[in-house]
Amino acid sequence: MAKGLQGFLWAMLLLFCAIQELGSWAMHTAVEGPGLGEPGDPALLAGGRVKRGWVWNQFFVVEEYTGTEPLYVGKIHSDSDEGDGSIKYTISGEGAGTIFLIDEITGDIHATERLDREQKTFYTLRAQARDRQTDQLLEPESEFIIKVQDINDSEPRFLEGPYIGSVAELSPVGTSVMQVMASDADDPTYGSSARVVYSVLEGEQHFTVDSKTGVIRTAVADLDRETQDRYEVVIRATDMAGQLGGLSGSTTVTIVVTDVNDNPPRFPQKMYQFSIVETAPVGTAIGRVKAEDSDVGENTDMTYQVKDEEGVEMFKVTTDSNTQEAVITVQKPLDYESKKVHTVVVEALNKFVDPRFVDLGTFRDQTIVRVSVLDVDEPPEFRPPSNLMEVQEDAHVGSVVGVVTALDPDTANHPVRYAIDRSTDAERIFDIDAKTGAIVTGKVLDRETAGWHNITVLAMEADNHSQVSRASLRIRILDVNDNPPELATPYEAAVCEDAKPGQLIQTISVVDRDEPQSGHRFYFTLAPEATNNHHFSLLDIQDNTAAVHTQRVGFNRQEQDVYLLPILVVDSGPPALSSTGTLTIRVCGCDSSGAIQSCNSTAYVVSATLSPGALIALLVCVLILVVLVLLILTLKRHQKSHLTSEDDEDMRDNVIKYNDEGGGEQDTEAYDMSALRSLYDFSEIKAGDGGGGPGEGAPGRNPSSELHALPQWVQSPDLDFSVFRDYICRKVEQADEDLSVPPYDSFQTYAFEGSDSPVPSLSSINTWSSGSEQDFSYLGGWGPRFRQLAALYAGRRGDEDSEDS
């Protein structure tokens, strides 16, 4: 049938082309030469203005031609053609000579190949008419188009597949799921070859498709994901607007039904049973239960809770977020003897409820959980749980402090034995009766030493010591008045000799190691041995202090410088205890303002003791002073060594002033002659180094011969001043190079002492003469003040002469 239809279409197409060809003979286009040809064409200009033109009809060719003969396309013709074969027709352009052939004489064009409009819709060619003899153009070259005429040879195709869509379950009828679209390669402008309509081939029971738009919609309202969660729907697209003979294509669309929370949670069982030992600590997990939910994703998230009051008190239910299970844990300690079985009502409910489906029913479910408590052998329990006892500190050894009681909670009710954990009572101050639990004192108590005792009492089964309970017990030692009051410190006071009656000397306070519940109350009075005292009085101020005042006018240190005043202090008991303390009072001398100057031969000291902070400060000060002294000594030593190293460079340091005048002939201690002697020794040694002196070779010289003559400056023609010259030049160079010194030089002359002095120079600097070369007889003419000096040096000169002789 398809072949017959195709033949019918070919026959109709050929008939249409024949009608067009017959009509083309009635139409022609006459165009003048210059208007059709190129300017300056010789064929057009040879005969002047020649009226010529092309004659042809519009060309069409049917695609997919399957005939054996070339397919006639059309005919080109020039109005100058007289049919004598003098004109040759040629074509050029797309497909010329291959796809399209032209008869040179008649101008008929045929297609020799099968064409496909979907690949190329038209061909552009150019036609020429030439003189067969001269090969000259008779007509200007003209362009024409051959269109490929479409036939319905392409079926619709779904190019965007595979298609996957989704729709929520229980969606109403007509809910849009998705859109599919098919494409047809045929010419949409020619006929109905490209007009596509859609239809459902498979799955029409649940879905429909819009024939024009391809939108897929639900056909029923009871899609249930829990029943079927996906559908495979086949969609067909047909061209020719669905008419008979149209081509078609199909695709498969996968539609996933998504979940909504339309199913409540349900427990698989209406009762669960668990068991747990009674000693399980709080927080122990008893078991897990889970409610099933047919939904998926977050629609299965649920929470659990305990509904009954008993269960809420004893147990706790939490939700495991990973498994969505209810975890039942112990919230209070269990007791087999009190209750053996507990019944708990657990409820599960969805966390996210969709309000659209509330009418489907309640989205919660309940189940019963029975918890059986298992009996175990438990240690004894202390009853009542009080942990405080009190005992007087004067209680005798063996006195009962209190009794602890422990019972076996098991039904067997085993006997209980008691003990004290000795790690908490290493000194064994307390003991306990193993059977009765009575705690007694084991040693004498002293609240002032330890006011509280913390011990641990052990209770265990008589036949199973592994079942042990511990209880912390605090024992408070109650105070009794067993310590007399004492003066707070060994008081010492001072009184001025000119003190007046009633003057306050000292305020007395006391301390008591006891701590009576009603507080301290002390009473002060003078001791019986001080009843004959007429110098001082004691006043009780009623605030646990007392004041000592003078009772007479003036005191005399010469008669008595120290008074000892005994003071009796009594507490409030019971029983009342007392002690006697002594106040030392010193008689001191004071100034007009009352400030103490001295107390007898010993200075008055305000405080006999120093605090640790003061001692530390004092030690730090001493240490700082020692460091400073050591630093000063080190600096002095360093400076001394530095000065000694510069003696040879700075000659001024060797100048010693000895121009002080003495006190006359009788003054033998006004000047130290050792300085002059040392200078002389220095010069003599220098002279000895230069080539010998009087000191050489005289080991038998007596001590009196150690007195040297005063050196005297004598101008010598052979003196060498190169040392001074070099030194001065070096200083000048340093001054010139140093930019920080003032812009002038300072020269010091060391080799000149002045002129017009009646007395020769006594300087020992660079004295080249030895003591033996000088005569000191001239000293006798200097006057009475130098008489002793003249006698000294004259006597030395005489000794030297005698030694030489």
XYZ file of N, CA and C in Angstrom, residues 498-729:
696
model
N 57.949 62.977 133.443
C 57.058 64.056 133.845
C 55.594 63.722 133.554
N 55.267 62.436 133.521
C 53.892 62.029 133.236
C 52.965 62.521 134.336
N 51.711 62.773 133.890
C 50.708 63.267 134.823
C 49.756 62.148 135.191
N 49.056 62.261 136.278
C 48.104 61.198 136.677
C 46.991 61.054 135.626
N 46.572 59.798 135.425
C 45.496 59.521 134.476
C 45.935 59.417 133.033
N 47.222 59.485 132.772
C 47.707 59.401 131.389
C 47.692 57.942 130.922
N 47.129 57.691 129.685
C 47.063 56.328 129.123
C 48.461 55.875 128.711
N 48.832 54.716 129.216
C 50.148 54.166 128.892
C 50.040 53.043 127.866
N 49.103 52.105 128.077
C 49.015 50.923 127.220
C 47.594 50.377 127.254
N 47.149 49.852 126.057
C 45.879 49.141 125.969
C 46.181 47.653 125.862
N 45.526 46.864 126.702
C 45.813 45.434 126.795
C 44.676 44.658 126.136
N 45.032 43.672 125.285
C 44.070 42.725 124.728
C 44.589 41.320 124.955
N 43.670 40.354 124.893
C 44.034 38.973 125.199
C 43.537 38.073 124.067
N 44.043 36.850 124.071
C 43.612 35.817 123.118
C 43.234 34.587 123.917
N 42.287 33.821 123.362
C 41.835 32.582 123.991
C 41.624 31.559 122.884
N 42.249 30.404 122.967
C 42.160 29.377 121.939
C 40.785 28.727 121.893
N 40.020 28.892 122.959
C 38.668 28.334 122.949
C 37.750 29.207 122.106
N 36.614 28.583 121.698
C 35.614 29.296 120.907
C 34.234 28.999 121.476
N 33.849 29.690 122.562
C 32.523 29.441 123.139
C 31.425 29.880 122.176
N 30.309 29.195 122.229
C 29.218 29.506 121.313
C 28.666 30.898 121.529
N 28.697 31.374 122.746
C 28.178 32.715 123.049
C 29.218 33.803 122.848
N 30.417 33.435 122.452
C 31.456 34.436 122.246
C 32.307 34.636 123.486
N 33.411 35.321 123.318
C 34.359 35.569 124.415
C 33.897 36.748 125.269
N 34.188 36.627 126.526
C 34.012 37.754 127.466
C 35.100 37.646 128.526
N 35.989 38.655 128.557
C 37.138 38.621 129.460
C 37.007 39.728 130.507
N 37.592 39.435 131.668
C 37.603 40.371 132.796
C 39.045 40.611 133.194
N 39.383 41.937 133.470
C 40.748 42.330 133.780
C 40.792 42.895 135.204
N 41.894 42.575 135.871
C 42.148 43.147 137.205
C 43.621 42.974 137.497
N 44.110 43.795 138.444
C 45.507 43.649 138.859
C 45.650 42.404 139.719
N 46.767 41.725 139.541
C 47.018 40.506 140.309
C 47.122 40.850 141.795
N 46.866 39.881 142.666
C 46.919 40.166 144.111
C 48.258 40.727 144.554
N 49.347 40.304 143.916
C 50.650 40.811 144.345
C 50.841 42.265 143.977
N 49.954 42.844 143.159
C 50.070 44.252 142.793
C 49.049 45.109 143.527
N 48.508 44.610 144.632
C 47.498 45.400 145.355
C 48.092 46.633 146.009
N 49.372 46.571 146.349
C 50.019 47.738 146.968
C 50.591 48.689 145.932
N 50.248 48.492 144.683
C 50.768 49.362 143.635
C 50.022 50.690 143.685
N 50.825 51.786 143.755
C 50.241 53.140 143.767
C 50.713 53.954 142.571
N 51.333 53.257 141.654
C 51.876 53.987 140.505
C 50.946 53.919 139.288
N 50.282 52.784 139.115
C 49.474 52.587 137.901
C 48.120 52.001 138.271
N 47.151 52.252 137.403
C 45.803 51.712 137.589
C 45.369 50.983 136.315
N 44.456 49.995 136.462
C 43.959 49.177 135.349
C 42.457 49.391 135.227
N 42.006 49.705 134.002
C 40.597 49.974 133.762
C 40.077 48.967 132.730
N 39.054 48.166 133.095
C 38.407 47.227 132.170
C 37.429 48.019 131.291
N 37.674 48.005 129.962
C 36.871 48.809 129.046
C 35.591 48.085 128.658
N 35.384 46.858 129.056
C 34.178 46.068 128.803
C 34.059 45.617 127.337
N 35.090 45.710 126.570
C 35.074 45.199 125.192
C 36.214 44.223 124.970
N 36.532 43.480 126.041
C 37.609 42.492 126.033
C 38.982 43.136 125.927
N 39.081 44.422 126.292
C 40.371 45.097 126.384
C 40.403 45.871 127.691
N 41.612 46.260 128.105
C 41.802 47.034 129.335
C 42.844 48.104 129.081
N 42.795 49.190 129.846
C 43.693 50.322 129.679
C 44.481 50.531 130.960
N 45.788 50.815 130.819
C 46.676 51.087 131.957
C 46.951 52.578 131.974
N 46.697 53.218 133.119
C 46.921 54.656 133.287
C 47.896 54.900 134.435
N 48.527 56.097 134.386
C 49.406 56.496 135.517
C 48.513 56.934 136.681
N 49.108 56.763 137.858
C 48.305 57.083 139.053
C 48.981 58.124 139.925
N 50.171 58.558 139.546
C 50.879 59.556 140.347
C 51.526 60.583 139.433
N 52.086 61.615 140.048
C 52.719 62.695 139.292
C 54.212 62.427 139.223
N 54.723 62.252 137.975
C 56.153 62.163 137.741
C 56.782 60.865 138.217
N 57.857 60.495 137.488
C 58.664 59.318 137.813
C 60.116 59.715 137.749
N 60.960 58.966 138.422
C 62.390 59.270 138.468
C 63.149 58.019 138.021
N 63.888 58.178 136.924
C 64.640 57.038 136.401
C 65.767 56.643 137.331
N 66.278 57.631 138.076
C 67.386 57.305 138.960
C 66.929 56.410 140.104
N 65.708 56.601 140.549
C 65.191 55.758 141.625
C 64.763 54.386 141.104
N 63.967 54.348 140.042
C 63.493 53.082 139.467
C 63.173 53.328 137.988
N 63.803 52.561 137.136
C 63.597 52.769 135.695
C 62.660 51.751 135.069
N 62.308 50.668 135.752
C 61.429 49.636 135.203
C 60.416 49.240 136.270
N 59.155 49.133 135.841
C 58.075 48.662 136.711
C 57.444 47.430 136.059
N 57.203 46.407 136.822
C 56.536 45.188 136.359
C 55.149 45.148 136.963
N 54.132 45.220 136.075
C 52.748 45.296 136.523
C 52.050 43.975 136.190
N 51.742 43.087 137.154
C 51.036 41.824 136.894
C 49.538 42.085 136.699
N 48.995 41.476 135.614
C 47.584 41.671 135.262
C 46.913 40.310 135.233
N 45.795 40.178 135.901
C 45.030 38.931 135.947
C 43.877 39.029 134.944
N 43.777 38.001 134.049
C 42.731 37.959 133.040
C 41.890 36.715 133.284
N 40.551 36.876 133.307
C 39.627 35.776 133.580
C 38.604 35.725 132.455
N 38.317 34.477 131.929
C 37.289 34.348 130.892
C 35.945 34.052 131.527
N 34.928 33.875 130.680
C 33.567 33.722 131.170
C 33.180 32.271 131.419
N 34.112 31.311 131.114
C 33.833 29.912 131.420
C 32.691 29.339 130.588
N 31.941 28.366 131.088
C 32.326 27.639 132.321
C 33.283 26.505 132.029
N 34.128 26.094 132.939
C 34.439 26.866 134.148
C 35.322 28.056 133.807
N 35.321 29.059 134.655
C 36.115 30.252 134.400
C 37.582 29.937 134.613
N 38.396 30.285 133.642
C 39.845 30.087 133.702
C 40.527 31.435 133.649
N 41.704 31.493 134.247
C 42.424 32.756 134.325
C 43.909 32.513 134.152
N 44.587 33.621 133.859
C 46.053 33.608 133.759
C 46.545 34.991 134.092
N 47.817 35.058 134.447
C 48.434 36.327 134.836
C 49.525 36.653 133.839
N 49.473 37.872 133.321
C 50.501 38.366 132.416
C 51.145 39.600 132.993
N 52.343 39.863 132.600
C 53.114 40.977 133.154
C 53.315 42.037 132.101
N 53.022 43.290 132.457
C 53.271 44.443 131.614
C 54.537 45.122 132.095
N 55.521 45.239 131.236
C 56.795 45.891 131.567
C 56.686 47.360 131.207
N 56.904 48.234 132.194
C 56.797 49.673 131.991
C 58.154 50.286 132.279
N 58.700 51.005 131.308
C 59.993 51.651 131.456
C 59.800 53.151 131.612
N 60.603 53.721 132.473
C 60.595 55.165 132.701
C 61.607 55.776 131.741
N 61.152 56.732 130.945
C 61.979 57.303 129.881
C 61.995 58.815 129.995
N 63.054 59.381 129.416
C 63.135 60.821 129.290
C 62.460 61.275 128.022
N 61.653 62.317 128.115
C 60.890 62.808 126.966
C 61.184 64.280 126.756
N 60.901 64.754 125.552
C 61.062 66.182 125.275
C 59.785 66.911 125.667
N 59.740 68.182 125.315
C 58.604 68.999 125.738
C 57.293 68.564 125.090
N 57.398 67.929 123.901
C 56.177 67.480 123.225
C 55.728 66.090 123.672
N 56.485 65.449 124.549
C 56.128 64.124 125.030
C 56.762 62.993 124.259
N 57.584 63.312 123.258
C 58.260 62.267 122.494
C 59.391 61.686 123.322
N 59.491 60.380 123.305
C 60.490 59.684 124.109
C 61.864 59.907 123.500
N 62.834 60.295 124.371
C 64.209 60.496 123.938
C 65.078 59.290 124.277
N 65.030 58.868 125.521
C 65.815 57.708 125.934
C 65.174 57.115 127.174
N 65.352 55.796 127.281
C 64.863 55.072 128.438
C 66.053 54.487 129.167
N 66.510 55.221 130.240
C 67.698 54.841 130.996
C 68.891 54.800 130.051
N 69.692 53.762 130.091
C 70.857 53.670 129.201
C 70.509 52.970 127.898
N 69.325 52.465 127.784
C 68.904 51.740 126.577
C 67.869 52.576 125.836
N 68.098 52.778 124.571
C 67.150 53.566 123.774
C 65.823 52.847 123.685
N 64.763 53.636 123.670
C 63.418 53.044 123.589
C 63.182 52.491 122.187
N 62.809 51.285 122.200
C 62.543 50.599 120.934
C 61.049 50.411 120.799
N 60.494 50.862 119.724
C 59.054 50.756 119.519
C 58.637 49.309 119.323
N 59.397 48.606 118.550
C 59.039 47.212 118.290
C 60.291 46.376 118.376
N 60.209 45.313 119.147
C 61.368 44.448 119.336
C 61.535 43.439 118.220
N 60.639 43.352 117.440
C 60.725 42.354 116.365
C 60.507 43.023 115.025
N 61.040 42.428 114.035
C 60.875 42.889 112.663
C 60.080 41.849 111.879
N 59.273 42.361 111.021
C 58.483 41.448 110.190
C 59.396 40.795 109.147
N 58.982 39.674 108.595
C 59.801 39.043 107.536
C 60.027 39.958 106.340
N 59.034 40.755 106.006
C 59.227 41.688 104.896
C 60.310 42.709 105.185
N 60.322 43.221 106.438
C 61.361 44.185 106.799
C 62.744 43.547 106.772
N 62.854 42.322 107.279
C 64.145 41.633 107.243
C 64.626 41.439 105.807
N 63.735 41.046 104.934
C 64.119 40.851 103.527
C 64.577 42.171 102.917
N 63.842 43.266 103.201
C 64.237 44.570 102.680
C 65.617 44.976 103.199
N 65.861 44.702 104.504
C 67.162 45.038 105.090
C 68.286 44.247 104.423
N 68.051 42.959 104.210
C 69.071 42.135 103.549
C 69.335 42.618 102.127
N 68.272 43.003 101.420
C 68.458 43.511 100.062
C 69.287 44.788 100.068
N 69.020 45.678 101.010
C 69.805 46.921 101.100
C 71.277 46.622 101.375
N 71.530 45.692 102.310
C 72.924 45.331 102.616
C 73.605 44.761 101.382
N 72.903 43.904 100.662
C 73.479 43.314 99.460
C 73.786 44.380 98.418
N 72.897 45.353 98.252
C 73.140 46.434 97.296
C 74.367 47.253 97.696
N 74.511 47.526 98.992
C 75.686 48.275 99.458
C 76.974 47.515 99.179
N 76.963 46.196 99.426
C 78.162 45.394 99.163
C 78.520 45.437 97.679
N 77.513 45.311 96.827
C 77.770 45.355 95.386
C 78.331 46.716 94.977
N 77.787 47.795 95.535
C 78.295 49.131 95.212
C 79.744 49.294 95.643
N 80.080 48.808 96.850
C 81.468 48.925 97.332
C 82.412 48.160 96.410
N 82.020 46.936 96.059
C 82.872 46.152 95.155
C 83.019 46.838 93.808
N 81.965 47.447 93.324
C 82.035 48.143 92.041
C 82.965 49.343 92.116
N 82.884 50.092 93.202
C 83.759 51.265 93.362
C 85.221 50.839 93.429
N 85.494 49.770 94.191
C 86.877 49.292 94.291
C 87.388 48.830 92.926
N 86.530 48.137 92.170
C 86.951 47.681 90.850
C 87.239 48.852 89.927
N 86.392 49.872 89.970
C 86.625 51.048 89.130
C 87.913 51.769 89.527
N 88.156 51.878 90.818
C 89.388 52.542 91.262
C 90.617 51.770 90.807
N 90.567 50.454 90.964
C 91.707 49.644 90.525
C 91.929 49.795 89.028
N 90.837 49.779 88.271
C 90.960 49.932 86.826
C 91.525 51.314 86.473
N 91.060 52.356 87.208
C 91.544 53.707 86.932
C 93.013 53.856 87.289
N 93.415 53.201 88.367
C 94.807 53.282 88.807
C 95.729 52.632 87.784
N 95.289 51.449 87.288
C 96.098 50.775 86.275
C 96.132 51.576 84.983
N 95.028 52.250 84.677
C 94.998 53.074 83.461
C 95.941 54.264 83.578
N 95.965 54.889 84.766
C 96.855 56.030 84.968
C 98.310 55.604 84.931
N 98.608 54.430 85.467
C 99.986 53.945 85.470
C 100.471 53.688 84.053
N 99.558 53.190 83.188
C 99.954 52.909 81.807
C 100.192 54.176 81.013
N 99.656 55.307 81.482
C 99.829 56.563 80.748
C 100.910 57.450 81.349
N 101.652 56.937 82.337
C 102.669 57.781 82.978
C 103.746 58.211 81.989
N 104.133 57.227 81.126
C 105.204 57.546 80.196
C 104.756 58.537 79.130
N 103.440 58.592 78.856
C 102.968 59.459 77.786
C 102.664 60.857 78.287
N 102.087 60.972 79.483
C 101.716 62.280 80.018
C 102.692 62.628 81.128
N 103.649 63.482 80.847
C 104.688 63.823 81.831
C 104.132 64.674 82.941
N 102.936 65.285 82.741
C 102.392 66.143 83.794
C 101.989 65.345 85.010
N 101.682 64.039 84.805
C 101.270 63.237 85.958
C 102.430 62.989 86.909
N 103.670 63.231 86.460
C 104.830 62.986 87.318
C 105.233 64.205 88.121
N 104.502 65.288 87.911
C 104.845 66.511 88.655
C 104.171 66.466 90.001
N 104.911 66.532 91.064
C 104.394 66.500 92.435
C 104.683 67.851 93.074
N 103.662 68.404 93.661
C 103.810 69.709 94.295
C 104.375 69.518 95.702
N 105.469 70.175 95.933
C 106.027 70.107 97.280
C 106.479 71.500 97.715
N 105.748 72.526 97.248
C 106.110 73.898 97.579
C 105.416 74.400 98.827
N 104.894 73.450 99.666
C 104.299 73.886 100.926
C 105.401 74.245 101.900
N 105.192 75.326 102.610
C 106.161 75.742 103.595
C 105.883 75.086 104.937
N 106.946 74.765 105.649
C 106.791 74.132 106.946
C 106.452 75.116 108.033
N 106.362 74.599 109.212
C 106.012 75.463 110.354
C 107.190 76.035 111.076
N 108.334 75.980 110.467
C 109.512 76.539 111.113
C 110.457 75.438 111.543
N 111.448 75.854 112.330
C 112.456 74.904 112.736
C 111.917 73.842 113.657
N 110.915 74.172 114.413
C 110.382 73.206 115.370
C 109.392 72.229 114.760
N 108.944 72.532 113.523
C 107.923 71.677 112.869
C 108.636 70.580 112.093
N 108.586 69.391 112.625
C 109.232 68.238 111.968
C 108.226 67.309 111.304
N 106.931 67.637 111.441
C 105.908 66.766 110.875
C 105.040 67.470 109.833
N 105.371 68.693 109.475
C 104.529 69.435 108.526
C 104.627 68.883 107.122
N 105.753 68.254 106.795
C 105.920 67.752 105.426
C 106.532 66.370 105.475
N 106.076 65.528 104.647
C 106.565 64.147 104.601
C 107.749 64.093 103.658
N 108.907 63.872 104.209
C 110.122 63.875 103.419
C 110.256 62.639 102.548
N 109.427 61.663 102.805
C 109.541 60.440 101.999
C 109.234 60.716 100.531
N 108.367 61.740 100.227
C 108.071 62.066 98.837
C 109.328 62.534 98.119
N 110.123 63.396 98.825
C 111.363 63.862 98.215
C 112.357 62.727 98.053
N 112.397 61.855 99.054
C 113.338 60.737 98.951
C 112.973 59.821 97.809
N 111.671 59.583 97.633
C 111.273 58.711 96.524
C 111.593 59.332 95.186
N 111.484 60.651 95.134
C 111.840 61.313 93.889
C 113.327 61.186 93.622
N 114.081 61.319 94.675
C 115.521 61.202 94.502
C 115.907 59.787 94.106
N 115.270 58.833 94.722
C 115.560 57.442 94.354
C 115.227 57.207 92.902
N 114.122 57.797 92.445
C 113.724 57.614 91.043
C 114.775 58.184 90.100
N 115.221 59.397 90.436
C 116.225 60.012 89.567
C 117.525 59.262 89.623
N 117.853 58.749 90.818
C 119.120 58.025 90.928
C 119.087 56.732 90.153
N 117.918 56.059 90.175
C 117.798 54.826 89.416
C 117.900 55.117 87.942
N 117.296 56.228 87.540
C 117.383 56.598 86.138
C 118.830 56.834 85.750
N 119.532 57.538 86.629
C 120.932 57.803 86.340
C 121.726 56.530 86.320
N 121.356 55.615 87.226
C 122.080 54.343 87.242
C 121.864 53.576 85.988
N 120.668 53.640 85.428
C 120.400 52.948 84.178
C 121.207 53.568 83.044
N 121.508 54.830 83.198
C 122.244 55.482 82.120
C 123.709 55.186 82.119
N 124.231 54.535 83.096
C 125.652 54.228 83.040
C 126.313 54.171 84.364
N 125.574 53.844 85.418
C 126.170 53.679 86.739
C 126.001 54.888 87.573
N 126.019 54.727 88.879
C 125.838 55.807 89.813
C 126.438 55.450 91.122
N 126.218 56.250 92.102
C 126.824 55.995 93.405
C 126.232 54.820 94.074
N 125.043 54.424 93.645
C 124.436 53.288 94.318
C 125.015 51.974 93.923
N 125.754 51.880 92.864
C 126.233 50.608 92.369
C 127.423 50.140 93.188
N 127.428 48.832 93.399
C 128.584 48.217 94.064
C 128.743 48.602 95.479
N 127.670 48.994 96.215
C 127.756 49.381 97.628
C 126.792 48.606 98.434
N 126.887 47.290 98.501
C 125.922 46.509 99.275
C 126.072 46.681 100.755
N 127.183 47.173 101.202
C 127.378 47.302 102.645
C 126.968 48.611 103.196
N 126.208 49.391 102.453
C 125.787 50.725 102.919
C 124.818 50.580 104.068
N 124.976 51.418 105.107
C 124.093 51.378 106.272
C 122.822 52.146 105.994
N 121.791 51.957 106.839
C 120.497 52.628 106.597
C 120.589 54.120 106.584
N 121.488 54.685 107.334
C 121.549 56.140 107.360
C 122.011 56.720 106.052
N 122.681 55.930 105.255
C 123.155 56.419 103.959
C 122.071 56.450 102.911
N 120.804 56.007 103.202
C 119.711 56.010 102.236
C 119.160 57.399 102.006
N 119.598 58.413 102.816
C 119.145 59.782 102.591
C 119.866 60.334 101.377
N 119.088 60.740 100.345
C 119.668 61.255 99.096
C 119.594 62.764 99.065
N 120.412 63.314 98.250
C 120.417 64.771 98.084
C 119.275 65.192 97.192
N 118.805 66.413 97.409
C 117.751 66.952 96.562
C 118.271 67.123 95.152
N 117.493 66.702 94.152
C 117.939 66.925 92.777
C 117.847 68.395 92.410
N 118.684 68.823 91.557
C 118.718 70.220 91.124
C 118.784 70.283 89.628
N 118.015 71.229 89.089
C 117.983 71.359 87.622
C 119.255 72.051 87.170
N 119.988 71.389 86.291
C 121.207 71.944 85.706
C 121.079 71.831 84.193
N 121.246 72.979 83.536
C 121.147 72.977 82.074
C 122.323 72.218 81.496
N 122.030 71.229 80.759
C 123.088 70.395 80.173
C 123.037 70.573 78.656
N 124.161 70.750 78.066
C 124.152 70.982 76.614
C 123.779 69.746 75.813
N 123.885 68.576 76.406
C 123.608 67.356 75.650
C 122.240 66.754 75.952
N 121.295 67.602 76.431
C 119.956 67.084 76.718
C 119.233 66.762 75.418
N 118.417 65.691 75.472
C 117.658 65.249 74.286
C 116.177 65.531 74.511
N 115.642 66.464 73.721
C 114.231 66.846 73.829
C 113.375 66.157 72.766
N 113.884 65.126 72.180
C 113.109 64.458 71.120
C 111.837 63.817 71.665
N 111.888 63.369 72.915
C 110.696 62.749 73.514
C 109.565 63.757 73.596
N 109.908 64.982 74.086
C 108.870 66.008 74.194
C 108.393 66.467 72.824
N 109.348 66.565 71.912
C 108.981 67.002 70.567
C 108.030 65.993 69.901
N 108.388 64.724 70.040
C 107.497 63.695 69.456
C 106.121 63.712 70.111
N 106.096 63.884 71.413
C 104.805 63.889 72.128
C 103.937 65.066 71.682
N 104.593 66.261 71.584
C 103.833 67.449 71.200
C 103.333 67.302 69.770
N 104.179 66.774 68.881
C 103.736 66.595 67.488
C 102.576 65.611 67.392
